[in-house]
Amino acid sequence: MVEYWNGGMSKIRFYCPLPHYSNTPLSLKPSSEVPDMSQFESPVSVLREKKELLIARFLKGDEPCFLERHAKILDDYFRESFAGSSVGPRIRMDKNPYAIIALGGYGRKEQCLHSDVDVLLLFKKKIPDEAKEIVQEIFYPLWDIGLDVGYAIRTLKECSKLACQDFEVLTSLIDARFLCGISSLYSDLMEQLHGKVLRRYGHAYIGWLAERNQGRHTRFGDSSYLLEPNLKDGLGGLRDYHSILWAARAKYNLKEPKELELVGHLSHDEFQCLSRALSFIWGVRNWLHHLSRRKCDQLYFEYQVKLARVLDFKQGNGQQAVEVFLGALHGHMEFLKQQHLMFLNKALPRKRGPGKAERRAVAKGLEVVQDALNFESPETILHNPKLLIKIFERSARLGIPLSIEAKRLVKEFLYLIDENFRSSRAVVQSFERILVAPSQTFNVLDEMLNTGMMVALIPEMKGIVNRIQYDEYHLYPVDKHSLRTVQALKSFGGPGLEAQDTLCRKLFSEIARPELLLWAALLHDVGKGEQGKDHARQGAEIVRSVFKRMGFAEQDIEAISFLVREHLLLINTATRRDLNAEKTVVQCARKIRDTERLKMLYLLTVADSMATGPKAWNDWIAVLLKELFFKVYHILKKGELATPTAIEIVEKKRQEVLESAAAMPRDALETLFDQMSPRYLLYTPSKEILRHIDLYQKLGREPFALEVQAVPGTNYRTATVCARDFPGLFSKISGAFTLNNLDILSVQIYTWRNHIALDIFKVKAPPDTLLEDEIWVRLKNDLRSALKGKLALGPALDQKLRAYQSLRKRIPIRPDKIVVDNRTSDFFTIIEIYAYDFPGLLYKITDTLFQCKLDIWVAKIATKVDQVVDVFYVRDFDGQKVDAPEQIGAIKEAIMEVLASNPTESRQPTRSALI
Amino acid sequence: MKKIEAIIKPFKLDDVKEALTEIGIHGMTVSEVKGFGRQRGHTEIYRGAEYQVDFIPKLKLEVVVDAELVPEVVKMIEQKAKTGSIGDGKIFVSSLDEVIRIRTGERGKDAV
């Protein structure tokens, strides 16, 4: 006992000392005197003090065997209070032997800080009346000091009867450990358990364990438990280890966990790994009990950062300390989970019965034994290292998992995989076949990851193994997430078991090279293993070198690296940008370039989000993403604004403008550039853009700015108007032109996103060029009045146009035509008007559009033979396309009325409008 | 006390949040919602299959503030959430009977 009183006690004393100590601090007492106090102190006080000291040492990090020592302290308590019991002697031990026995976790000496204490008061024959008094004497004081004690009083017979009926009881008895009393009674109990109960029910018990674990795993496997794992009941929790132990005890009558190695279940290395994993998880659990001040096994968010600190995890390699900690925890729990699965697989009763090992060769060096793939012998691997990948390929093809032995061999022989192996064409092809193989009930890629094969083949993945991202968003470590992404993609191509997204299924079936997409999915987050912020960009670089090594063709490497680099483009744009802005979508389209790449990127985005967790993927996000997909798709399909040439042209112009425009600060210029619409940038020469920028600067606070230029060698003028946009602006400008006898030949109108309208008119020079300047001044005045609302253009024009009534009438050869197109653009309704020209026509049409509450964003006015072709890109005043049939009908009717008022046409009896 | 609920375009959240934080609003609830008002849904057709978008994704922002703060908060949301085109959303202001902070049991103004 002395050993517990050394160390920490000279410095630290917790809680209030007992009364007879109150004047003498413990620290002044020589430690050799301490054990003596048990002679005059009650066992429960001794227990409490020992526990305090133990905790103090634990908190200082001086106590590596806390659990065992903690159990020992309790053992001492039971023994001492049993020895000093006043009731005990009244029970005749020789007549009715009895014993106190530790059960469950206490029986296994896994006593965490707030673990409960399960004990059994076992009698050989019958339970005497004094039993209750013993409970009062020995167990009650423990309750008083706040321990969670559970006890049972049973006879030997009752024990075995209950154990047969209720496997929960059997489970707790299986860990039984003798504390005090008559030890032979304990031997009797264990003999009964193994001789009677387990002999009869052993298989049933293991089956029950497996079933119960499955239930536990589904219950604790859900997302919230991944972020806040349950150290005991969760996947890879301590219960997984206990189940191995219980099953082994049932099967092999195992006494000590170490014997797992002896019965041949675990290799020496694996047992070491297991010990490390357990001691890590127990350490975490004990700290968790301390921090939460209760028996808490779920690692809630609030404790994770604190735990990383007390367990002395340091930040590094771009990861927070808590991420490193969770990564380590995850690794250990994953190991437990794997061991558990393997063990149950082995221990579970087989249908064919043991001993009938059926062997079947399936390929050179590989065989199937008891429904699992194995190597013929370890030597064959040495002769033919390619078997290391072949076995996985075969497993994927046949749908048969690797045997435990095979997985062990793969791990042991991983050192054979070198640079030549990795870059071998045959190996890469095998890997690719595994990648594209339809997913089985078990996942071959998972097994490749767990055996270390994946990292051996692609060492660049090392950094993402068990890499945790500390947030409520990323449910899985990066490596698992990557495999889940691959899996999600494959599900698009697989049979429609679940109600899958039909669009994804369709797109997946259309893409020409699904393997490129799957490669990209496998490595899309590989950049997260690096330091730095932009993991997508870094990943793209890494991927480039990986596939170069693997001997991929340049354009394939480019495709994969594009997918990796841009794997966040769609999701970020969909959730963070205005999808109603054409520019947003065009920019996306320009990065993506063709519909094939768009389809792959969309599928990768969906799969990536699905594999991240429910916060990253839900119907709400799906709708946004789908909307973006269709908009980009349409732009790419039309191929006007997003062709490679278009991208080049615009970029060149941008450079030219930035270099030449000295009048504005560069960043203001860049901002302005961003406001310009894609269409404007594509179709306006950079020289013009520069002039427009000048004009825009002249605008200042004026209602509009006008610039007139003669087109050399022609009788035309270019008049550019820059003004703040508002509905009806365009009709007012064109009205003012007509009013001043300026005949509009064509016009381009553009609207920048900062609501600046730029209207470029090509007009015939006035008949009398001598006084031309006067005409422009008059135009400006008229326009100013019209914009201010002082000049009613309609009546003024009507009056003017009466003068043209006498003109020669013509008979139209082709009928007028109005087309309303809602399919070409996702952002605008396009109205095309084919008609015979007459003065004031443009004003009347545009004014009508304004009366119909339409805002003109783009206009192309041109003449085609003898007809004019007017094309308007419009939206309603709410900024929405016009697609209600009655609205379209009304617009057509209104414009038709304008066309019918053509004063220069002779009326036909019937006019048909082709629509 | 008043509760301000705002339905806004998803990509405007950061702007609005930032602005509200600046004027001292430190708590808000954000939820992903779908619905429609004057901005209608639409149908996409891809290779013959129709993909109906009935409800449009929006964000709902809920802020509880003292009555005197309401005009400022509303103004901020209005300014920041505006794009000028349809679907910019709506702001609802309603009276609140009681606020209780569960952890401490504080009531009324203290609990906001």
XYZ file of N, CA and C in Angstrom, chain A residues 501-503 506-507 510 575-580 599 615 618-621 623-624 626-627 629-630 633-634 637 755 826 877-881 883-884 887, chain B residues 8-12 14 31-34 38-42 44-60 83-87:
222
model
N -31.044 11.190 -57.312
C -31.212 12.369 -58.135
C -31.175 11.944 -59.615
N -32.278 12.105 -60.307
C -32.323 11.615 -61.682
C -31.388 12.403 -62.597
N -31.212 13.685 -62.303
C -30.312 14.479 -63.140
C -28.887 13.926 -63.044
N -28.507 10.766 -64.992
C -28.487 11.032 -66.420
C -27.120 11.566 -66.844
N -26.625 12.537 -66.091
C -25.345 13.144 -66.435
C -24.221 12.117 -66.337
N -23.911 10.032 -69.224
C -23.516 10.725 -70.456
C -22.018 10.995 -70.568
N -23.937 29.248 -53.727
C -24.406 29.677 -52.415
C -24.015 31.104 -52.068
N -23.056 31.655 -52.787
C -22.577 32.972 -52.374
C -22.726 34.065 -53.415
N -23.160 33.723 -54.592
C -23.241 34.761 -55.623
C -24.670 34.901 -56.136
N -24.894 36.040 -56.773
C -26.219 36.320 -57.310
C -26.391 35.564 -58.629
N -27.219 34.559 -58.604
C -27.381 33.740 -59.797
C -28.227 34.444 -60.859
N -28.803 35.560 -60.474
C -29.554 36.319 -61.468
C -28.672 37.274 -62.247
N -20.449 18.977 -66.706
C -21.173 17.824 -66.175
C -20.335 17.124 -65.104
N -25.047 18.909 -43.294
C -25.043 20.371 -43.319
C -24.559 20.884 -44.662
N -28.204 19.379 -48.682
C -29.630 19.209 -48.427
C -30.361 19.754 -49.638
N -31.638 19.620 -49.601
C -32.448 19.994 -50.747
C -32.292 21.475 -51.095
N -32.099 22.251 -50.062
C -31.979 23.700 -50.241
C -30.753 24.035 -51.101
N -29.629 23.416 -50.747
C -28.403 23.649 -51.515
C -28.530 23.018 -52.905
N -31.074 22.763 -54.800
C -31.837 23.615 -55.713
C -30.952 24.732 -56.274
N -30.162 25.346 -55.390
C -29.283 26.424 -55.849
C -28.259 25.911 -56.855
N -28.402 23.259 -58.747
C -29.035 22.853 -59.995
C -29.331 24.075 -60.858
N -29.778 25.134 -60.224
C -30.070 26.352 -60.973
C -28.810 26.864 -61.670
N -26.179 25.108 -62.427
C -25.798 24.157 -63.472
C -26.525 24.473 -64.777
N -27.825 24.634 -64.696
C -28.587 24.875 -65.925
C -28.205 26.193 -66.582
N -24.892 25.755 -68.166
C -25.073 24.840 -69.290
C -25.606 25.578 -70.508
N -26.609 26.404 -70.308
C -27.192 27.150 -71.436
C -26.193 28.104 -72.060
N -23.784 26.080 -74.041
C -24.458 25.535 -75.209
C -24.523 26.561 -76.329
N -25.836 50.263 -63.055
C -26.996 50.997 -63.571
C -26.612 52.205 -64.386
N -31.248 32.808 -69.938
C -31.805 32.557 -68.618
C -32.109 33.855 -67.890
N -40.043 45.208 -64.601
C -39.471 46.167 -63.652
C -38.969 45.475 -62.387
N -39.426 44.223 -62.174
C -38.931 43.470 -61.019
C -37.641 42.738 -61.337
N -37.202 42.854 -62.574
C -35.966 42.176 -62.952
C -36.190 40.730 -63.336
N -37.411 40.365 -63.633
C -37.695 38.984 -63.961
C -38.043 38.839 -65.441
N -37.798 37.649 -65.949
C -38.170 37.388 -67.337
C -39.685 37.433 -67.483
N -42.634 35.564 -68.775
C -42.976 34.273 -69.354
C -44.449 33.881 -69.195
N -45.233 34.756 -68.568
C -46.650 34.419 -68.460
C -47.303 34.642 -69.829
N -49.164 37.821 -70.469
C -48.295 38.992 -70.536
C -47.656 39.094 -71.930
N -34.256 36.780 -46.925
C -33.318 37.445 -47.839
C -32.718 36.448 -48.834
N -32.050 37.004 -49.832
C -31.353 36.146 -50.793
C -30.127 35.543 -50.106
N -29.882 34.255 -50.369
C -28.800 33.571 -49.645
C -27.455 34.289 -49.723
N -27.122 34.817 -50.884
C -25.778 35.377 -51.010
C -25.633 36.725 -50.310
N -26.746 37.240 -49.759
C -26.682 38.521 -49.071
C -26.407 38.366 -47.575
N -23.883 37.403 -45.689
C -22.668 37.962 -45.099
C -22.749 39.473 -44.944
N -31.960 30.480 -40.766
C -32.366 29.167 -41.244
C -32.530 29.158 -42.759
N -32.296 27.988 -43.300
C -32.470 27.824 -44.734
C -33.938 27.532 -44.977
N -34.571 28.354 -45.795
C -35.995 28.144 -46.041
C -36.245 28.154 -47.546
N -37.413 27.681 -47.921
C -37.790 27.765 -49.331
C -39.211 28.288 -49.427
N -43.755 36.851 -55.222
C -43.972 37.261 -56.611
C -42.963 36.608 -57.541
N -41.836 36.248 -56.981
C -40.842 35.548 -57.800
C -41.276 34.102 -57.917
N -41.668 33.729 -59.108
C -42.207 32.384 -59.274
C -41.083 31.371 -59.481
N -41.435 30.127 -59.296
C -40.500 29.066 -59.642
C -40.481 28.889 -61.147
N -39.690 27.967 -61.628
C -39.667 27.720 -63.059
C -39.307 26.255 -63.307
N -36.975 23.552 -65.468
C -35.836 23.335 -66.343
C -36.068 22.030 -67.090
N -35.698 22.024 -68.350
C -35.830 20.776 -69.086
C -34.464 20.344 -69.556
N -34.086 19.124 -69.198
C -32.819 18.599 -69.675
C -33.079 17.274 -70.348
N -32.816 17.216 -71.663
C -33.014 15.995 -72.432
C -34.375 15.361 -72.143
N -35.381 16.164 -72.205
C -36.719 15.605 -72.099
C -37.254 15.476 -70.686
N -36.345 15.441 -69.691
C -36.839 15.312 -68.319
C -37.031 16.701 -67.717
N -38.107 16.850 -66.993
C -38.372 18.160 -66.394
C -37.845 18.229 -64.972
N -37.240 19.328 -64.637
C -36.794 19.538 -63.268
C -37.488 20.783 -62.748
N -38.450 20.556 -61.906
C -39.291 21.648 -61.441
C -38.625 22.372 -60.268
N -38.558 23.666 -60.351
C -38.105 24.458 -59.207
C -39.318 25.243 -58.706
N -40.030 24.665 -57.756
C -41.256 25.300 -57.273
C -40.959 26.373 -56.246
N -40.134 25.993 -55.324
C -39.837 26.895 -54.217
C -38.402 27.367 -54.348
N -38.240 28.632 -54.079
C -36.919 29.209 -54.285
C -36.181 29.290 -52.952
N -34.906 28.856 -52.930
C -34.166 28.880 -51.671
C -33.915 30.303 -51.171
N -34.209 30.536 -49.918
C -33.940 31.833 -49.288
C -33.379 31.571 -47.901
N -32.921 32.632 -47.284
C -32.521 32.504 -45.886
C -33.475 33.305 -45.022
N -33.798 32.752 -43.876
C -34.608 33.513 -42.920
C -33.725 33.897 -41.741
N -30.999 44.090 -53.922
C -30.290 44.037 -55.199
C -31.079 44.830 -56.225
N -32.333 45.104 -55.907
C -33.170 45.863 -56.837
C -33.994 44.976 -57.732
N -33.642 43.685 -57.787
C -34.460 42.835 -58.640
C -35.404 41.998 -57.775
N -36.257 41.274 -58.447
C -37.291 40.551 -57.724
C -36.675 39.500 -56.794
N -37.400 39.187 -55.726
C -36.932 38.147 -54.830
C -35.967 38.653 -53.783
